Amino acid sequence: MREQLGTVVSSMEGPSPSSVDFVVNEGKAHKGMFAELEYSEGTMMLLVEDVIKTNRYFERPDSVKVIGAELEKNFPAAEWEFLIAKAKPLGVFTENGIQRTTFPPSPGSKVFLADNERIKKFLNLQTDGLNLGRLQFHDVELKVNLSRLLQKHLAIVATSGAGKSYFISVLLEELLSRKKEQGQIGVVVIDTHGEYTCFGEPIKQSESKTFQDFSSKTKIIDGSKIRIACSKVHIGMISQIVELSPNQRRELSKIFHKLNDEMRSGAGPFDLNAVRAEIENVDNEKTAASLHGVVSELEDLNLFGKIDEPGIIDFVKPGQLLVIDLNSLTSEKKKQVIVAYLSGKLFHERRSPSKKIPPFALFVEEAHNFIPEGTAAEHAVARSSLRTIAREGRKFGASLVVISQRPKRLDTTTLANCNTNIILRVTNPYDLKHIAESCEGIDSSTERAISSLRVGEAIVVGEAVGSPTFFKVRLRKSQPSRHETTLEDSARAFALGEEKKDEEVNSFL
């Protein structure tokens, strides 16, 4: 039996095709709840945007002040208290499918709690979709379609401590748990703080019933062990790392072309030492000296060698997770170069006719550091290649997931190309304003709600769902990261460590 919520009333704004108010006379209505009503056009789906409690006896402050506590004793004030729900029409279910709302319902129409199956249909949810959590106020799991969520790119934004890493872990679990017949993609994570390395760690026997083991599906690569083959380095990449004059570009380009030609002729791969040796043949001593300085800067990164190590592309497989752990790196420039090279290589492999790797999703943590807005190119080496995926990736099965706690600093071109946004709590007013301007479907009411979200609550907006939808993130199945520890636990662990050291010293003495 349908649960009735209330009755549509006339107001200055409606009912209209864009606004419907109803008196809540049965049950409860909450902000963010879905409701529905029957009228001449079909079944209208509504989203409750606000709920206002009113009482005519308390409308005039002067009367309330004068009469005060006596008001409720002498008048039936409680009988005149009622709720008004302000709802936004989302669409109409008709014989021809879901249509845009173009005609208002009549005052007096009965409003009901939305049917769960109709909610699923309206939001394009699927039984075999990615289970991200559960809708608030409804017994509906948010199982979104993989393509609708990722193909046109995804942005995940939240303030620090809002549950962003937890949610991403849930999303990774869903991607790794898909069956072959459901469609599996390769998953690559740029992990700046080592938060997702736990996926590659086997579960302890004592915790096997508590957590699911994803270690057999995960490969962790330590960023400090990565080497890029000098033969894969082009002059454009070098000019982004080190500022080059026209003479330097010309001479360095000649050297790399010569060494690559020799390699193809059978001389084998080369390194920066071979580049130095060729610099000795440059006629202009001043230019040669400056080129030695350029090579020194490249050597300082400790990143370039004879071959790619490890063969990162070999680990991008359907239903498998590749985590690039950059936690041990202190050089921001080195992180930038690694991300630039990896993202460019991934896109190139998907774009080439041979397609050596499966469709993939590239997760970029701290994306505002790699794709910043308004930063000079030499300080944003990875921006160009990531922008390319954002602009063109959907045509080649290359998806980008940008993750940031400072969306205001995130490149607007990239953010505009993310057709789905998942937003956890954001409190910074500048970030909120930037999100509202960048994401279609976020109005002032939704913007205010974002700042009041609790940890683990989120809203999904855009291509993945038919309407902005609030949900509670489901419980994770994977083991938590070793980095997920409280300040108290860290302090206790440190104290115990110090005590142990003292005991060892005393026993030695």
Tab-separated table of C-alpha atoms in Angstrom, residues 11-469:
chain	number	residue	atom	x	y	z
A	11	SER	CA	1.045	29.241	-3.332
A	12	MET	CA	2.483	32.324	-5.001
A	13	GLU	CA	4.916	30.127	-6.959
A	14	GLY	CA	2.645	27.237	-7.848
A	15	PRO	CA	1.890	24.513	-8.328
A	16	SER	CA	3.813	24.909	-11.569
A	17	PRO	CA	5.939	22.663	-13.820
A	18	SER	CA	8.984	23.685	-11.757
A	19	SER	CA	7.605	24.008	-8.228
A	20	VAL	CA	5.080	22.098	-6.092
A	21	ASP	CA	4.265	22.743	-2.428
A	22	PHE	CA	2.297	20.266	-0.355
A	23	VAL	CA	1.007	20.141	3.208
A	24	VAL	CA	2.373	17.145	5.064
A	25	ASN	CA	-0.698	15.692	6.747
A	26	GLU	CA	0.380	12.056	7.045
A	27	GLY	CA	3.750	10.455	7.721
A	28	LYS	CA	6.925	12.512	7.478
A	29	ALA	CA	8.631	14.383	4.676
A	30	HIS	CA	12.370	15.040	4.753
A	31	LYS	CA	14.645	17.210	2.675
A	32	GLY	CA	16.165	15.036	-0.052
A	33	MET	CA	13.262	12.561	-0.129
A	34	PHE	CA	11.599	11.441	-3.362
A	35	ALA	CA	7.814	11.736	-3.639
A	36	GLU	CA	5.250	11.199	-6.388
A	37	LEU	CA	1.717	12.150	-7.361
A	38	GLU	CA	-0.809	11.063	-9.966
A	39	TYR	CA	-2.333	13.605	-12.353
A	40	SER	CA	-3.596	13.976	-15.907
A	41	GLU	CA	-0.128	13.717	-17.512
A	42	GLY	CA	0.960	10.581	-15.638
A	43	THR	CA	2.962	9.964	-12.455
A	44	MET	CA	5.055	12.971	-11.475
A	45	MET	CA	8.332	12.342	-9.644
A	46	LEU	CA	9.238	14.991	-7.063
A	47	LEU	CA	12.299	15.798	-4.976
A	48	VAL	CA	11.646	17.451	-1.615
A	49	GLU	CA	14.028	20.403	-1.497
A	50	ASP	CA	12.936	21.919	1.813
A	51	VAL	CA	10.505	21.344	4.673
A	52	ILE	CA	9.060	24.268	6.611
A	53	LYS	CA	7.123	24.019	9.886
A	54	THR	CA	4.675	26.866	10.465
A	55	ASN	CA	2.025	27.972	12.971
A	56	ARG	CA	-0.277	30.958	12.483
A	57	TYR	CA	-0.376	31.657	16.219
A	58	PHE	CA	3.381	32.296	16.173
A	59	GLU	CA	3.592	34.339	12.969
A	60	ARG	CA	3.702	37.762	14.662
A	61	PRO	CA	6.742	38.324	16.909
A	62	ASP	CA	5.038	41.190	18.786
A	63	SER	CA	2.104	38.968	19.805
A	64	VAL	CA	4.390	36.137	20.863
A	65	LYS	CA	6.444	38.535	22.968
A	66	VAL	CA	3.433	40.051	24.733
A	67	ILE	CA	1.446	36.881	25.338
A	68	GLY	CA	4.415	34.527	25.691
A	69	ALA	CA	3.757	31.280	27.553
A	70	GLU	CA	0.080	32.145	28.006
A	71	LEU	CA	-0.497	31.772	24.257
A	72	GLU	CA	-0.513	27.972	24.302
A	73	LYS	CA	-2.671	27.896	27.445
A	74	ASN	CA	-5.392	30.145	26.053
A	75	PHE	CA	-5.372	29.171	22.374
A	76	PRO	CA	-5.294	25.820	20.502
A	77	ALA	CA	-1.839	26.643	19.069
A	78	ALA	CA	-0.726	23.016	18.710
A	79	GLU	CA	-3.681	22.279	16.410
A	80	TRP	CA	-2.511	24.955	13.960
A	81	GLU	CA	1.021	23.662	13.542
A	82	PHE	CA	1.699	22.080	10.165
A	83	LEU	CA	4.465	21.232	7.718
A	84	ILE	CA	4.904	22.601	4.213
A	85	ALA	CA	7.169	20.614	1.888
A	86	LYS	CA	8.665	22.467	-1.066
A	87	ALA	CA	9.278	20.032	-3.901
A	88	LYS	CA	10.834	20.182	-7.342
A	89	PRO	CA	9.193	18.209	-10.191
A	90	LEU	CA	11.834	15.980	-11.826
A	91	GLY	CA	9.852	14.312	-14.591
A	92	VAL	CA	6.677	12.445	-15.467
A	93	PHE	CA	6.216	8.722	-16.068
A	94	THR	CA	3.969	8.347	-19.112
A	95	GLU	CA	3.090	5.583	-21.556
A	96	ASN	CA	5.932	6.885	-23.740
A	97	GLY	CA	8.528	6.729	-20.991
A	98	ILE	CA	9.883	9.454	-18.705
A	99	GLN	CA	9.058	12.927	-20.008
A	100	ARG	CA	9.975	16.442	-18.996
A	101	THR	CA	7.465	18.173	-16.703
A	102	THR	CA	5.545	20.735	-18.787
A	103	PHE	CA	2.163	20.901	-17.022
A	104	PRO	CA	1.366	21.473	-13.325
A	105	PRO	CA	-0.696	19.213	-11.063
A	106	SER	CA	-3.875	20.561	-9.465
A	107	PRO	CA	-4.081	21.857	-5.893
A	108	GLY	CA	-5.571	19.099	-3.778
A	109	SER	CA	-3.616	16.335	-5.529
A	110	LYS	CA	-2.444	13.637	-3.134
A	111	VAL	CA	1.324	13.218	-2.692
A	112	PHE	CA	2.841	9.814	-1.873
A	113	LEU	CA	6.234	8.480	-0.907
A	114	ALA	CA	7.891	7.521	-4.196
A	115	ASP	CA	7.723	3.863	-5.180
A	116	ASN	CA	11.162	2.178	-4.883
A	117	GLU	CA	10.996	0.578	-8.329
A	118	ARG	CA	10.058	3.893	-9.895
A	119	ILE	CA	13.007	5.571	-8.145
A	120	LYS	CA	15.357	2.938	-9.578
A	121	LYS	CA	13.962	3.458	-13.058
A	122	PHE	CA	14.124	7.247	-12.827
A	123	LEU	CA	17.726	7.228	-11.561
A	124	ASN	CA	18.806	4.600	-14.122
A	125	LEU	CA	19.903	2.189	-11.386
A	126	GLN	CA	20.733	-1.414	-12.296
A	127	THR	CA	20.673	-4.687	-10.408
A	128	ASP	CA	24.260	-5.441	-11.513
A	129	GLY	CA	25.493	-1.844	-11.203
A	130	LEU	CA	28.209	-0.519	-8.910
A	131	ASN	CA	26.783	-0.513	-5.379
A	132	LEU	CA	27.952	2.771	-3.839
A	133	GLY	CA	25.543	2.910	-0.917
A	134	ARG	CA	21.897	3.444	-0.032
A	135	LEU	CA	19.548	6.322	-0.732
A	136	GLN	CA	18.515	8.333	2.288
A	137	PHE	CA	14.864	7.826	3.341
A	138	HIS	CA	14.335	4.988	0.845
A	139	ASP	CA	15.069	1.265	0.858
A	140	VAL	CA	17.011	1.564	-2.395
A	141	GLU	CA	20.642	0.671	-3.050
A	142	LEU	CA	22.481	3.144	-5.289
A	143	LYS	CA	23.665	0.716	-7.982
A	144	VAL	CA	24.877	2.897	-10.831
A	145	ASN	CA	25.738	1.883	-14.383
A	146	LEU	CA	29.507	1.587	-14.965
A	147	SER	CA	29.497	3.453	-18.289
A	148	ARG	CA	27.244	6.255	-17.075
A	149	LEU	CA	29.482	6.781	-14.045
A	150	LEU	CA	32.923	6.612	-15.652
A	151	GLN	CA	32.881	6.849	-19.443
A	152	LYS	CA	32.505	10.631	-19.479
A	153	HIS	CA	34.762	10.989	-16.435
A	154	LEU	CA	34.093	11.414	-12.730
A	155	ALA	CA	35.049	14.077	-10.181
A	156	ILE	CA	35.075	13.256	-6.456
A	157	VAL	CA	35.413	16.253	-4.160
A	158	ALA	CA	35.321	16.565	-0.387
A	159	THR	CA	36.985	18.405	2.422
A	160	SER	CA	39.657	16.572	4.401
A	161	GLY	CA	38.129	14.064	6.837
A	162	ALA	CA	34.757	13.798	5.063
A	163	GLY	CA	35.244	10.141	4.071
A	164	LYS	CA	36.678	10.645	0.588
A	165	SER	CA	39.308	7.870	0.757
A	166	TYR	CA	36.762	5.524	2.316
A	167	PHE	CA	34.327	6.125	-0.546
A	168	ILE	CA	37.048	5.626	-3.164
A	169	SER	CA	37.924	2.301	-1.525
A	170	VAL	CA	34.267	1.276	-1.859
A	171	LEU	CA	34.294	2.239	-5.551
A	172	LEU	CA	37.530	0.278	-6.122
A	173	GLU	CA	35.986	-2.770	-4.436
A	174	GLU	CA	33.035	-2.614	-6.810
A	175	LEU	CA	35.275	-2.374	-9.881
A	176	LEU	CA	37.439	-5.299	-8.731
A	177	SER	CA	34.403	-7.453	-7.876
A	178	ARG	CA	32.815	-7.300	-11.324
A	179	LYS	CA	32.511	-10.525	-13.288
A	180	LYS	CA	33.850	-10.997	-16.794
A	181	GLU	CA	30.368	-11.059	-18.327
A	182	GLN	CA	29.513	-7.757	-16.630
A	183	GLY	CA	32.449	-5.995	-18.265
A	184	GLN	CA	35.748	-5.508	-16.430
A	185	ILE	CA	38.071	-2.543	-16.856
A	186	GLY	CA	41.653	-1.922	-15.790
A	187	VAL	CA	41.993	0.343	-12.749
A	188	VAL	CA	45.025	2.554	-12.124
A	189	VAL	CA	45.366	4.713	-9.008
A	190	ILE	CA	47.852	7.546	-8.546
A	191	ASP	CA	48.222	7.215	-4.774
A	192	THR	CA	50.013	10.226	-3.299
A	193	HIS	CA	49.797	9.127	0.350
A	194	GLY	CA	49.826	5.314	0.184
A	195	GLU	CA	46.173	5.102	1.218
A	196	TYR	CA	45.266	2.302	-1.212
A	197	THR	CA	48.308	0.044	-0.819
A	198	CYS	CA	46.188	-1.958	1.648
A	199	PHE	CA	44.469	-3.525	-1.368
A	200	GLY	CA	47.730	-5.298	-2.179
A	201	GLU	CA	48.298	-6.622	1.342
A	202	PRO	CA	47.032	-10.174	2.110
A	203	ILE	CA	44.407	-10.387	4.839
A	204	LYS	CA	45.574	-11.860	8.150
A	205	GLN	CA	44.031	-15.211	8.982
A	206	SER	CA	42.386	-13.723	12.077
A	207	GLU	CA	40.614	-11.101	9.923
A	208	SER	CA	39.610	-13.322	6.981
A	209	LYS	CA	35.943	-13.299	8.043
A	210	THR	CA	35.932	-9.541	8.589
A	211	PHE	CA	37.519	-8.258	5.378
A	212	GLN	CA	37.643	-9.340	1.747
A	213	ASP	CA	41.085	-10.054	0.278
A	214	PHE	CA	41.868	-8.148	-2.934
A	215	SER	CA	45.637	-8.755	-2.900
A	216	SER	CA	45.509	-11.280	-5.773
A	217	LYS	CA	43.932	-8.601	-7.961
A	218	THR	CA	46.284	-5.791	-6.964
A	219	LYS	CA	49.786	-4.743	-7.994
A	220	ILE	CA	51.629	-2.061	-6.001
A	221	ILE	CA	54.465	-0.134	-7.635
A	222	ASP	CA	56.746	1.980	-5.452
A	223	GLY	CA	57.179	5.369	-7.139
A	224	SER	CA	60.837	5.532	-6.109
A	225	LYS	CA	61.550	2.387	-8.205
A	226	ILE	CA	60.052	3.776	-11.422
A	227	ARG	CA	62.416	4.513	-14.323
A	228	ILE	CA	61.528	6.012	-17.702
A	229	ALA	CA	63.463	4.912	-20.797
A	230	CYS	CA	65.441	7.804	-22.277
A	231	SER	CA	64.335	6.635	-25.721
A	232	LYS	CA	60.716	7.440	-24.689
A	233	VAL	CA	61.625	10.992	-23.637
A	234	HIS	CA	60.787	13.701	-26.158
A	235	ILE	CA	61.990	17.276	-26.247
A	236	GLY	CA	58.539	18.557	-25.272
A	237	MET	CA	58.666	16.605	-21.999
A	238	ILE	CA	62.173	17.887	-21.224
A	239	SER	CA	61.136	21.490	-21.909
A	240	GLN	CA	58.342	21.075	-19.345
A	241	ILE	CA	60.805	19.786	-16.765
A	242	VAL	CA	63.617	22.241	-17.513
A	243	GLU	CA	63.292	25.588	-19.247
A	244	LEU	CA	65.159	25.390	-22.583
A	245	SER	CA	66.410	28.120	-24.881
A	246	PRO	CA	65.904	27.736	-28.673
A	247	ASN	CA	69.558	26.663	-29.078
A	248	GLN	CA	69.266	24.099	-26.310
A	249	ARG	CA	66.078	22.673	-27.809
A	250	ARG	CA	67.670	22.385	-31.238
A	251	GLU	CA	70.873	20.693	-30.074
A	252	LEU	CA	69.162	18.391	-27.586
A	253	SER	CA	66.622	17.361	-30.209
A	254	LYS	CA	69.461	16.439	-32.593
A	255	ILE	CA	71.148	14.352	-29.896
A	256	PHE	CA	68.002	12.395	-29.000
A	257	HIS	CA	67.168	11.800	-32.669
A	258	LYS	CA	70.708	10.491	-33.288
A	259	LEU	CA	70.662	8.180	-30.281
A	260	ASN	CA	67.203	6.851	-31.176
A	261	ASP	CA	68.323	6.173	-34.748
A	262	GLU	CA	71.359	4.284	-33.460
A	263	MET	CA	69.168	2.275	-31.085
A	264	ARG	CA	66.876	1.261	-33.950
A	265	SER	CA	69.986	0.248	-35.930
A	266	GLY	CA	71.006	-2.199	-33.217
A	267	ALA	CA	73.118	-0.136	-30.798
A	268	GLY	CA	70.702	-0.854	-27.946
A	269	PRO	CA	68.954	1.442	-25.484
A	270	PHE	CA	70.729	4.493	-24.124
A	271	ASP	CA	70.779	6.503	-20.902
A	272	LEU	CA	71.720	10.026	-19.802
A	273	ASN	CA	75.415	9.116	-19.839
A	274	ALA	CA	75.125	8.559	-23.590
A	275	VAL	CA	73.435	11.965	-23.890
A	276	ARG	CA	76.363	13.550	-22.017
A	277	ALA	CA	78.833	11.882	-24.362
A	278	GLU	CA	77.025	13.331	-27.385
A	279	ILE	CA	76.988	16.805	-25.804
A	280	GLU	CA	80.813	16.735	-26.013
A	281	ASN	CA	80.420	16.867	-29.802
A	282	VAL	CA	78.442	20.134	-29.735
A	283	ASP	CA	80.549	22.854	-31.389
A	284	ASN	CA	79.381	25.795	-29.293
A	285	GLU	CA	81.080	25.424	-25.897
A	286	LYS	CA	78.612	27.728	-24.160
A	287	THR	CA	75.650	25.708	-25.437
A	288	ALA	CA	77.398	22.455	-24.511
A	289	ALA	CA	78.009	23.677	-20.964
A	290	SER	CA	74.345	24.688	-20.588
A	291	LEU	CA	73.219	21.287	-21.904
A	292	HIS	CA	75.341	19.560	-19.282
A	293	GLY	CA	73.394	21.611	-16.744
A	294	VAL	CA	70.109	20.415	-18.248
A	295	VAL	CA	71.226	16.784	-18.018
A	296	SER	CA	72.281	17.352	-14.398
A	297	GLU	CA	68.754	18.524	-13.572
A	298	LEU	CA	67.326	15.415	-15.227
A	299	GLU	CA	69.781	13.222	-13.295
A	300	ASP	CA	68.736	14.854	-10.022
A	301	LEU	CA	65.255	13.385	-10.529
A	302	ASN	CA	66.770	9.863	-10.499
A	303	LEU	CA	64.034	8.867	-12.927
A	304	PHE	CA	65.536	8.219	-16.363
A	305	GLY	CA	67.278	5.011	-17.424
A	306	LYS	CA	67.819	2.717	-20.413
A	307	ILE	CA	64.433	0.987	-20.232
A	308	ASP	CA	61.043	1.456	-18.589
A	309	GLU	CA	61.149	-0.118	-15.134
A	310	PRO	CA	58.883	-1.748	-14.202
A	311	GLY	CA	56.806	-2.344	-17.340
A	312	ILE	CA	53.792	-0.540	-15.911
A	313	ILE	CA	51.580	-1.121	-18.941
A	314	ASP	CA	51.932	-4.895	-18.473
A	315	PHE	CA	50.011	-4.632	-15.189
A	316	VAL	CA	46.937	-2.884	-16.609
A	317	LYS	CA	44.521	-5.797	-16.944
A	318	PRO	CA	40.715	-6.280	-16.828
A	319	GLY	CA	39.438	-6.488	-13.258
A	320	GLN	CA	42.898	-5.720	-11.848
A	321	LEU	CA	44.103	-2.779	-9.736
A	322	LEU	CA	47.449	-1.061	-10.268
A	323	VAL	CA	48.470	1.331	-7.485
A	324	ILE	CA	51.291	3.792	-8.184
A	325	ASP	CA	52.468	4.587	-4.667
A	326	LEU	CA	54.088	8.041	-4.632
A	327	ASN	CA	54.092	8.313	-0.846
A	328	SER	CA	57.879	7.888	-0.550
A	329	LEU	CA	58.657	10.673	-3.054
A	330	THR	CA	59.421	14.173	-1.798
A	331	SER	CA	60.059	15.825	-5.166
A	332	GLU	CA	56.863	17.344	-6.574
A	333	LYS	CA	58.545	17.630	-9.976
A	334	LYS	CA	59.306	13.894	-10.005
A	335	LYS	CA	55.679	13.083	-9.143
A	336	GLN	CA	54.521	15.368	-11.946
A	337	VAL	CA	56.794	13.695	-14.511
A	338	ILE	CA	55.706	10.180	-13.476
A	339	VAL	CA	52.014	11.073	-13.742
A	340	ALA	CA	52.552	12.891	-17.054
A	341	TYR	CA	54.413	9.954	-18.578
A	342	LEU	CA	52.074	7.270	-17.238
A	343	SER	CA	48.839	9.045	-18.234
A	344	GLY	CA	50.222	9.858	-21.668
A	345	LYS	CA	51.328	6.253	-22.206
A	346	LEU	CA	47.991	4.827	-21.052
A	347	PHE	CA	46.078	7.088	-23.424
A	348	HIS	CA	48.445	6.323	-26.292
A	349	GLU	CA	47.963	2.562	-25.829
A	350	ARG	CA	44.169	2.911	-25.897
A	351	ARG	CA	44.304	5.243	-28.880
A	352	SER	CA	46.564	3.000	-30.974
A	353	PRO	CA	44.926	0.442	-33.302
A	354	SER	CA	46.561	-2.466	-31.446
A	355	LYS	CA	44.967	-1.476	-28.094
A	356	LYS	CA	47.378	-3.457	-25.912
A	357	ILE	CA	45.506	-2.564	-22.724
A	358	PRO	CA	41.803	-2.844	-21.795
A	359	PRO	CA	39.522	0.152	-21.234
A	360	PHE	CA	40.702	1.739	-17.999
A	361	ALA	CA	39.880	4.233	-15.282
A	362	LEU	CA	42.748	6.408	-14.040
A	363	PHE	CA	42.185	7.668	-10.476
A	364	VAL	CA	44.232	10.775	-9.643
A	365	GLU	CA	44.438	11.656	-5.940
A	366	GLU	CA	45.248	15.271	-5.009
A	367	ALA	CA	44.284	16.167	-8.575
A	368	HIS	CA	44.552	19.902	-7.876
A	369	ASN	CA	48.335	19.405	-7.616
A	370	PHE	CA	48.584	17.657	-10.992
A	371	ILE	CA	45.914	19.604	-12.914
A	372	PRO	CA	46.003	23.038	-11.266
A	373	GLU	CA	44.170	26.079	-12.555
A	374	GLY	CA	46.260	29.053	-13.671
A	375	THR	CA	49.676	27.557	-12.873
A	376	ALA	CA	52.663	27.875	-15.226
A	377	ALA	CA	53.335	24.786	-17.369
A	378	GLU	CA	56.728	24.048	-15.742
A	379	HIS	CA	54.937	23.619	-12.399
A	380	ALA	CA	52.143	21.480	-13.888
A	381	VAL	CA	53.935	18.968	-16.111
A	382	ALA	CA	51.090	16.426	-15.913
A	383	ARG	CA	48.285	18.858	-16.763
A	384	SER	CA	48.519	18.544	-20.547
A	385	SER	CA	48.283	14.731	-20.696
A	386	LEU	CA	45.491	14.570	-18.108
A	387	ARG	CA	43.561	17.282	-19.947
A	388	THR	CA	43.864	15.216	-23.118
A	389	ILE	CA	42.237	12.214	-21.416
A	390	ALA	CA	39.499	14.489	-20.061
A	391	ARG	CA	38.793	15.891	-23.538
A	392	GLU	CA	39.178	12.806	-25.712
A	393	GLY	CA	39.329	9.757	-23.454
A	394	ARG	CA	35.673	8.746	-23.667
A	395	LYS	CA	36.088	7.929	-27.371
A	396	PHE	CA	38.867	5.441	-26.621
A	397	GLY	CA	37.771	3.813	-23.361
A	398	ALA	CA	40.088	5.980	-21.256
A	399	SER	CA	38.286	7.300	-18.174
A	400	LEU	CA	39.579	9.865	-15.714
A	401	VAL	CA	38.600	10.078	-12.034
A	402	VAL	CA	39.828	13.316	-10.471
A	403	ILE	CA	39.870	13.433	-6.673
A	404	SER	CA	40.362	16.687	-4.825
A	405	GLN	CA	39.776	18.456	-1.532
A	406	ARG	CA	40.363	21.855	-3.138
A	407	PRO	CA	38.165	22.002	-6.264
A	408	LYS	CA	38.683	25.780	-6.486
A	409	ARG	CA	42.312	25.062	-7.467
A	410	LEU	CA	41.353	22.353	-9.956
A	411	ASP	CA	41.634	23.021	-13.696
A	412	THR	CA	38.207	24.171	-14.905
A	413	THR	CA	38.674	22.576	-18.349
A	414	THR	CA	39.152	19.160	-16.751
A	415	LEU	CA	36.357	19.644	-14.227
A	416	ALA	CA	33.953	20.734	-16.975
A	417	ASN	CA	34.636	17.466	-18.817
A	418	CYS	CA	33.622	15.373	-15.801
A	419	ASN	CA	29.968	14.606	-16.495
A	420	THR	CA	29.383	13.051	-13.070
A	421	ASN	CA	30.320	14.547	-9.719
A	422	ILE	CA	30.221	12.827	-6.344
A	423	ILE	CA	30.449	15.364	-3.555
A	424	LEU	CA	30.966	14.625	0.112
A	425	ARG	CA	31.031	17.380	2.719
A	426	VAL	CA	32.591	20.641	1.505
A	427	THR	CA	32.625	23.665	3.800
A	428	ASN	CA	34.943	26.172	2.130
A	429	PRO	CA	32.651	28.833	0.566
A	430	TYR	CA	34.989	29.378	-2.413
A	431	ASP	CA	35.062	25.645	-3.152
A	432	LEU	CA	31.273	25.444	-2.800
A	433	LYS	CA	30.802	28.318	-5.219
A	434	HIS	CA	33.195	26.719	-7.711
A	435	ILE	CA	31.366	23.376	-7.482
A	436	ALA	CA	27.972	25.019	-7.986
A	437	GLU	CA	29.248	26.869	-11.067
A	438	SER	CA	30.893	23.772	-12.550
A	439	CYS	CA	28.180	21.155	-11.925
A	440	GLU	CA	24.839	21.187	-13.659
A	441	GLY	CA	21.921	20.358	-11.367
A	442	ILE	CA	23.288	21.989	-8.215
A	443	ASP	CA	21.026	24.819	-7.105
A	444	SER	CA	21.257	27.006	-4.005
A	445	SER	CA	19.304	24.505	-1.875
A	446	THR	CA	21.634	21.625	-2.796
A	447	GLU	CA	24.674	23.851	-2.307
A	448	ARG	CA	23.606	24.608	1.270
A	449	ALA	CA	22.983	20.914	1.951
A	450	ILE	CA	26.524	19.945	0.850
A	451	SER	CA	28.122	21.901	3.703
A	452	SER	CA	25.922	20.107	6.266
A	453	LEU	CA	26.600	16.538	5.087
A	454	ARG	CA	27.838	14.152	7.745
A	455	VAL	CA	30.935	11.955	7.314
A	456	GLY	CA	30.043	9.165	4.883
A	457	GLU	CA	27.134	11.042	3.308
A	458	ALA	CA	27.364	12.230	-0.283
A	459	ILE	CA	25.464	13.546	-3.257
A	460	VAL	CA	25.847	12.292	-6.818
A	461	VAL	CA	25.082	14.696	-9.659
A	462	GLY	CA	25.193	14.330	-13.420
A	463	GLU	CA	25.307	11.608	-16.068
A	464	ALA	CA	25.225	8.630	-13.663
A	465	VAL	CA	21.781	9.443	-12.224
A	466	GLY	CA	18.615	11.132	-13.423
A	467	SER	CA	18.634	13.713	-10.635
A	468	PRO	CA	20.925	14.964	-7.830
A	469	THR	CA	20.713	12.186	-5.245
